[in-house]
Amino acid sequence: MDLTDRTEHLAFRQEVRQFLDKHKATAPEETAHSFRLSPRPYTDTVKAWQKLLVKNGYAGRTVPKAYGGYGAEPDILKNRIIADEFFAADIPQGLYSQGISMLVPTLLEHGTEEQKKTWIGPTIRGDVMWCQGYSEPNSGSDLASLQTSAIEDGDDFLINGSKIWTSSAHITPMIFCLVRTEPDASKYQGISYLIFPMDTPGIDVRPLQTMTGHPSFNEVFFTDVRVPKNAVVGGRGNGWKVANSTLKHERGMLSNANGSLERLNKISTLLKKEMLDGRPLWENKNLTDRFVSLQARVQAMRFHEMRLLTRTKDGKAPGLGDMICKLLGCELNHQLDALAIDALGEIGVLYDGIPSAKEDGIWQQWYMYDLGLIIGGGTAQIQKNIIAERGLDMPREPRHQKGS
């Protein structure tokens, strides 16, 4: 791929810069990262900024106008220009979340026309937040073994069962959820993908305190929860196929290379600002060696993502490329966090709220949060197994024998 700006892209870069110059005063201080670390409803300022970005094509850029997006044709170079210019101006980019980054592309691929028109616009504008009802107490890595049931009752389903590790369920008004609607079908054929409000009678949410200090996960219990049959996405019994679309987009969200670049840029600023024995940390050879090594890996991840976007634009499947993003991207973010903590020394391990903490303790929070992401969304071990078996044609992992 030729990454040199052509006339069209030079003009577009100028257009982005003019937008940022004009509107930077209204940009919020909070970023999508801060809402991920400490889940809470978006503020009016954040939602106003998101709507401005959507209106001008800097968020929801390729979502069709009929569903509330900007309606632009896919252009990888323009995506890169937007990211580069927002980073250079240190201004928050568009929000990412389970609704915006995972459900919206799933609905575009599998949703009915009514579902697309009802939910995509409010979701990309930040007006509606979603949680994901996937994992269960006995169905984590083996997701297809889920047991939450949805039994027909007239025009509705009655849902019973429970979910766990449900991010943001305590603050989101909507859920996309996997349930078993065909108990006699095979493991992968009897699942349906439903969307419904979290204030439906019979739903009990219990927050789980995590090592970040914030209750970002939850247990969710369903007792005779009544959901209309038209809440199914992608057809009854086709939930496994729909769920895999969402999982593909989840892997992309968790390991987004722009997120890694944002961390890297913050570390660059930190190393230049913080002093040791009267000299900036930037002159510490150990730290700069680690920084340059991680910088090369961030750049490699950005190019890898662009290669996958090119394949998608050409109508080709990403293959195992998105699993490589999940595996390497999550580990890379954790190592970036570790570098920042090491650079800050003993102050780097202080949490937010402690007066002497630097950077509001954000690196300690990210370090703990990103450790969880190496496990969540498909553990690193699962990703390695799949890449080895399907991508490198290595022998399959021995299966456990019942009764042994």
CSV table of C-alpha atoms in Angstrom, one decimal, residues 78-264:
chain,number,residue,atom,x,y,z
A,78,LYS,CA,-8.6,8.9,5.4
A,79,ASN,CA,-9.2,6.9,8.6
A,80,ARG,CA,-5.5,7.1,9.3
A,81,ILE,CA,-5.4,10.8,8.6
A,82,ILE,CA,-8.3,11.4,11.1
A,83,ALA,CA,-6.5,9.4,13.8
A,84,ASP,CA,-3.2,11.1,13.1
A,85,GLU,CA,-4.6,14.6,13.2
A,86,PHE,CA,-6.7,14.0,16.4
A,87,PHE,CA,-3.6,12.5,18.1
A,88,ALA,CA,-1.4,15.4,17.0
A,89,ALA,CA,-4.0,17.9,18.4
A,90,ASP,CA,-4.4,15.8,21.6
A,91,ILE,CA,-8.2,15.9,21.1
A,92,PRO,CA,-10.5,12.9,22.0
A,93,GLN,CA,-11.6,10.8,19.0
A,94,GLY,CA,-15.0,9.2,18.6
A,95,LEU,CA,-16.3,6.9,21.4
A,96,TYR,CA,-15.9,3.2,21.3
A,97,SER,CA,-18.0,0.8,23.3
A,98,GLN,CA,-19.8,-2.5,23.1
A,99,GLY,CA,-22.7,-0.8,21.4
A,100,ILE,CA,-20.8,1.4,19.0
A,101,SER,CA,-17.9,-1.0,18.2
A,102,MET,CA,-19.6,-4.4,18.5
A,103,LEU,CA,-23.4,-4.2,18.1
A,104,VAL,CA,-23.6,-1.6,15.4
A,105,PRO,CA,-21.5,-3.5,12.8
A,106,THR,CA,-23.4,-6.7,13.8
A,107,LEU,CA,-26.7,-5.1,13.2
A,108,LEU,CA,-25.5,-3.7,9.8
A,109,GLU,CA,-24.6,-7.3,8.9
A,110,HIS,CA,-27.5,-9.3,10.4
A,111,GLY,CA,-30.2,-6.9,11.7
A,112,THR,CA,-33.6,-6.3,10.2
A,113,GLU,CA,-34.4,-3.0,8.6
A,114,GLU,CA,-36.5,-2.0,11.6
A,115,GLN,CA,-33.6,-2.9,14.1
A,116,LYS,CA,-31.1,-0.9,12.1
A,117,LYS,CA,-33.3,2.2,11.9
A,118,THR,CA,-34.3,2.0,15.6
A,119,TRP,CA,-30.9,1.3,17.2
A,120,ILE,CA,-27.9,2.3,15.1
A,121,GLY,CA,-28.4,6.1,15.1
A,122,PRO,CA,-28.9,6.5,18.9
A,123,THR,CA,-26.1,4.1,19.6
A,124,ILE,CA,-23.4,5.8,17.5
A,125,ARG,CA,-24.4,9.2,18.9
A,126,GLY,CA,-23.9,7.9,22.5
A,127,ASP,CA,-27.6,8.2,23.4
A,128,VAL,CA,-28.0,4.5,24.1
A,129,MET,CA,-25.4,2.3,25.8
A,130,TRP,CA,-25.3,-1.5,25.6
A,131,CYS,CA,-24.0,-4.4,27.6
A,132,GLN,CA,-23.1,-7.9,26.3
A,133,GLY,CA,-24.8,-11.0,27.8
A,134,TYR,CA,-22.4,-13.8,26.7
A,135,SER,CA,-20.4,-15.5,29.4
A,136,GLU,CA,-22.1,-17.7,32.0
A,137,PRO,CA,-20.7,-19.3,35.2
A,138,ASN,CA,-20.1,-22.6,33.4
A,139,SER,CA,-19.7,-21.2,29.8
A,140,GLY,CA,-16.7,-18.9,29.4
A,141,SER,CA,-14.1,-20.0,26.9
A,142,ASP,CA,-16.6,-22.7,25.7
A,143,LEU,CA,-19.3,-20.1,24.9
A,144,ALA,CA,-21.5,-22.4,22.8
A,145,SER,CA,-22.2,-24.5,25.9
A,146,LEU,CA,-24.3,-21.7,27.3
A,147,GLN,CA,-27.5,-22.7,29.2
A,148,THR,CA,-29.6,-19.5,29.6
A,149,SER,CA,-33.0,-20.6,28.1
A,150,ALA,CA,-35.6,-18.8,26.2
A,151,ILE,CA,-38.9,-20.7,26.1
A,152,GLU,CA,-41.8,-19.7,23.7
A,153,ASP,CA,-44.8,-18.2,25.4
A,154,GLY,CA,-47.3,-16.8,22.8
A,155,ASP,CA,-45.5,-14.0,21.0
A,156,ASP,CA,-42.8,-13.8,23.5
A,157,PHE,CA,-39.8,-15.7,25.0
A,158,LEU,CA,-39.5,-16.3,28.7
A,159,ILE,CA,-35.8,-16.1,29.6
A,160,ASN,CA,-34.3,-17.9,32.6
A,161,GLY,CA,-30.7,-18.2,33.6
A,162,SER,CA,-27.7,-16.0,34.4
A,163,LYS,CA,-24.7,-14.3,32.9
A,164,ILE,CA,-21.4,-13.2,34.4
A,165,TRP,CA,-18.6,-10.8,33.6
A,166,THR,CA,-21.2,-8.6,32.0
A,167,SER,CA,-19.4,-5.3,31.5
A,168,SER,CA,-21.4,-2.1,32.3
A,169,ALA,CA,-24.6,-4.0,32.9
A,170,HIS,CA,-25.3,-1.8,36.0
A,171,ILE,CA,-25.5,1.4,33.9
A,172,THR,CA,-26.6,0.4,30.4
A,173,PRO,CA,-30.3,0.5,29.4
A,174,MET,CA,-30.0,-2.2,26.7
A,175,ILE,CA,-28.4,-5.7,26.3
A,176,PHE,CA,-27.6,-8.0,23.4
A,177,CYS,CA,-27.7,-11.5,24.8
A,178,LEU,CA,-27.2,-15.1,23.7
A,179,VAL,CA,-29.9,-17.6,24.8
A,180,ARG,CA,-30.8,-21.2,24.0
A,181,THR,CA,-34.1,-21.2,22.1
A,182,GLU,CA,-33.8,-24.7,20.6
A,183,PRO,CA,-32.9,-27.1,23.5
A,184,ASP,CA,-33.0,-30.2,21.3
A,185,ALA,CA,-30.8,-28.8,18.5
A,186,SER,CA,-27.0,-29.3,18.4
A,187,LYS,CA,-24.7,-27.2,20.5
A,188,TYR,CA,-24.1,-24.5,17.9
A,189,GLN,CA,-27.5,-24.6,16.2
A,190,GLY,CA,-29.9,-23.9,19.2
A,191,ILE,CA,-28.7,-20.4,20.1
A,192,SER,CA,-30.5,-17.1,19.4
A,193,TYR,CA,-29.2,-13.5,19.7
A,194,LEU,CA,-31.7,-11.2,21.4
A,195,ILE,CA,-31.7,-7.5,22.1
A,196,PHE,CA,-33.9,-6.1,24.9
A,197,PRO,CA,-34.1,-3.4,27.6
A,198,MET,CA,-32.3,-3.9,30.9
A,199,ASP,CA,-35.4,-2.6,32.9
A,200,THR,CA,-37.5,-5.5,31.7
A,201,PRO,CA,-39.1,-7.1,34.8
A,202,GLY,CA,-37.2,-10.1,36.1
A,203,ILE,CA,-33.6,-8.9,35.6
A,204,ASP,CA,-31.4,-8.6,38.6
A,205,VAL,CA,-27.9,-7.0,38.2
A,206,ARG,CA,-25.2,-7.4,40.9
A,207,PRO,CA,-22.0,-5.4,40.3
A,208,LEU,CA,-18.6,-7.1,40.9
A,209,GLN,CA,-15.7,-5.1,42.3
A,210,THR,CA,-12.5,-5.6,40.3
A,211,MET,CA,-8.9,-5.0,41.0
A,212,THR,CA,-9.1,-1.7,39.1
A,213,GLY,CA,-11.1,-0.4,42.1
A,214,HIS,CA,-14.2,0.1,40.0
A,215,PRO,CA,-17.2,-2.3,39.5
A,216,SER,CA,-16.9,-2.6,35.7
A,217,PHE,CA,-18.3,-6.2,35.6
A,218,ASN,CA,-21.6,-7.7,36.8
A,219,GLU,CA,-23.6,-10.8,37.4
A,220,VAL,CA,-27.0,-10.7,35.7
A,221,PHE,CA,-29.8,-13.0,36.7
A,222,PHE,CA,-32.9,-13.6,34.5
A,223,THR,CA,-36.2,-14.9,36.1
A,224,ASP,CA,-39.1,-15.3,33.7
A,225,VAL,CA,-37.9,-12.2,31.7
A,226,ARG,CA,-40.5,-11.7,28.9
A,227,VAL,CA,-39.0,-10.6,25.5
A,228,PRO,CA,-40.9,-10.4,22.2
A,229,LYS,CA,-39.9,-12.8,19.5
A,230,ASN,CA,-39.1,-9.9,17.1
A,231,ALA,CA,-36.1,-9.1,19.4
A,232,VAL,CA,-34.1,-11.8,17.6
A,233,VAL,CA,-31.2,-10.6,15.4
A,234,GLY,CA,-30.2,-12.7,12.4
A,235,GLY,CA,-33.0,-15.3,12.7
A,236,ARG,CA,-34.0,-17.8,15.4
A,237,GLY,CA,-31.4,-20.5,16.0
A,238,ASN,CA,-28.7,-18.6,14.1
A,239,GLY,CA,-27.3,-16.9,17.1
A,240,TRP,CA,-23.9,-18.6,17.0
A,241,LYS,CA,-23.2,-17.1,13.5
A,242,VAL,CA,-24.3,-13.6,14.7
A,243,ALA,CA,-22.3,-14.0,17.9
A,244,ASN,CA,-19.2,-14.7,16.0
A,245,SER,CA,-19.6,-11.5,14.0
A,246,THR,CA,-19.8,-9.6,17.3
A,247,LEU,CA,-16.8,-11.5,18.7
A,248,LYS,CA,-14.8,-10.5,15.6
A,249,HIS,CA,-15.6,-6.8,16.2
A,250,GLU,CA,-14.9,-7.2,20.0
A,251,ARG,CA,-11.4,-8.5,19.2
A,252,GLY,CA,-10.8,-5.4,17.1
A,253,MET,CA,-12.1,-3.0,19.8
A,254,LEU,CA,-10.0,-4.6,22.6
A,255,SER,CA,-6.8,-4.4,20.6
A,256,ASN,CA,-7.3,-1.2,18.6
A,257,ALA,CA,-3.9,0.0,17.5
A,258,ASN,CA,-5.0,3.6,17.8
A,259,GLY,CA,-5.5,3.0,21.5
A,260,SER,CA,-2.0,1.7,21.7
A,261,LEU,CA,-0.7,4.7,19.9
A,262,GLU,CA,-2.5,7.0,22.3
A,263,ARG,CA,-0.8,5.3,25.2
A,264,LEU,CA,2.6,5.5,23.4
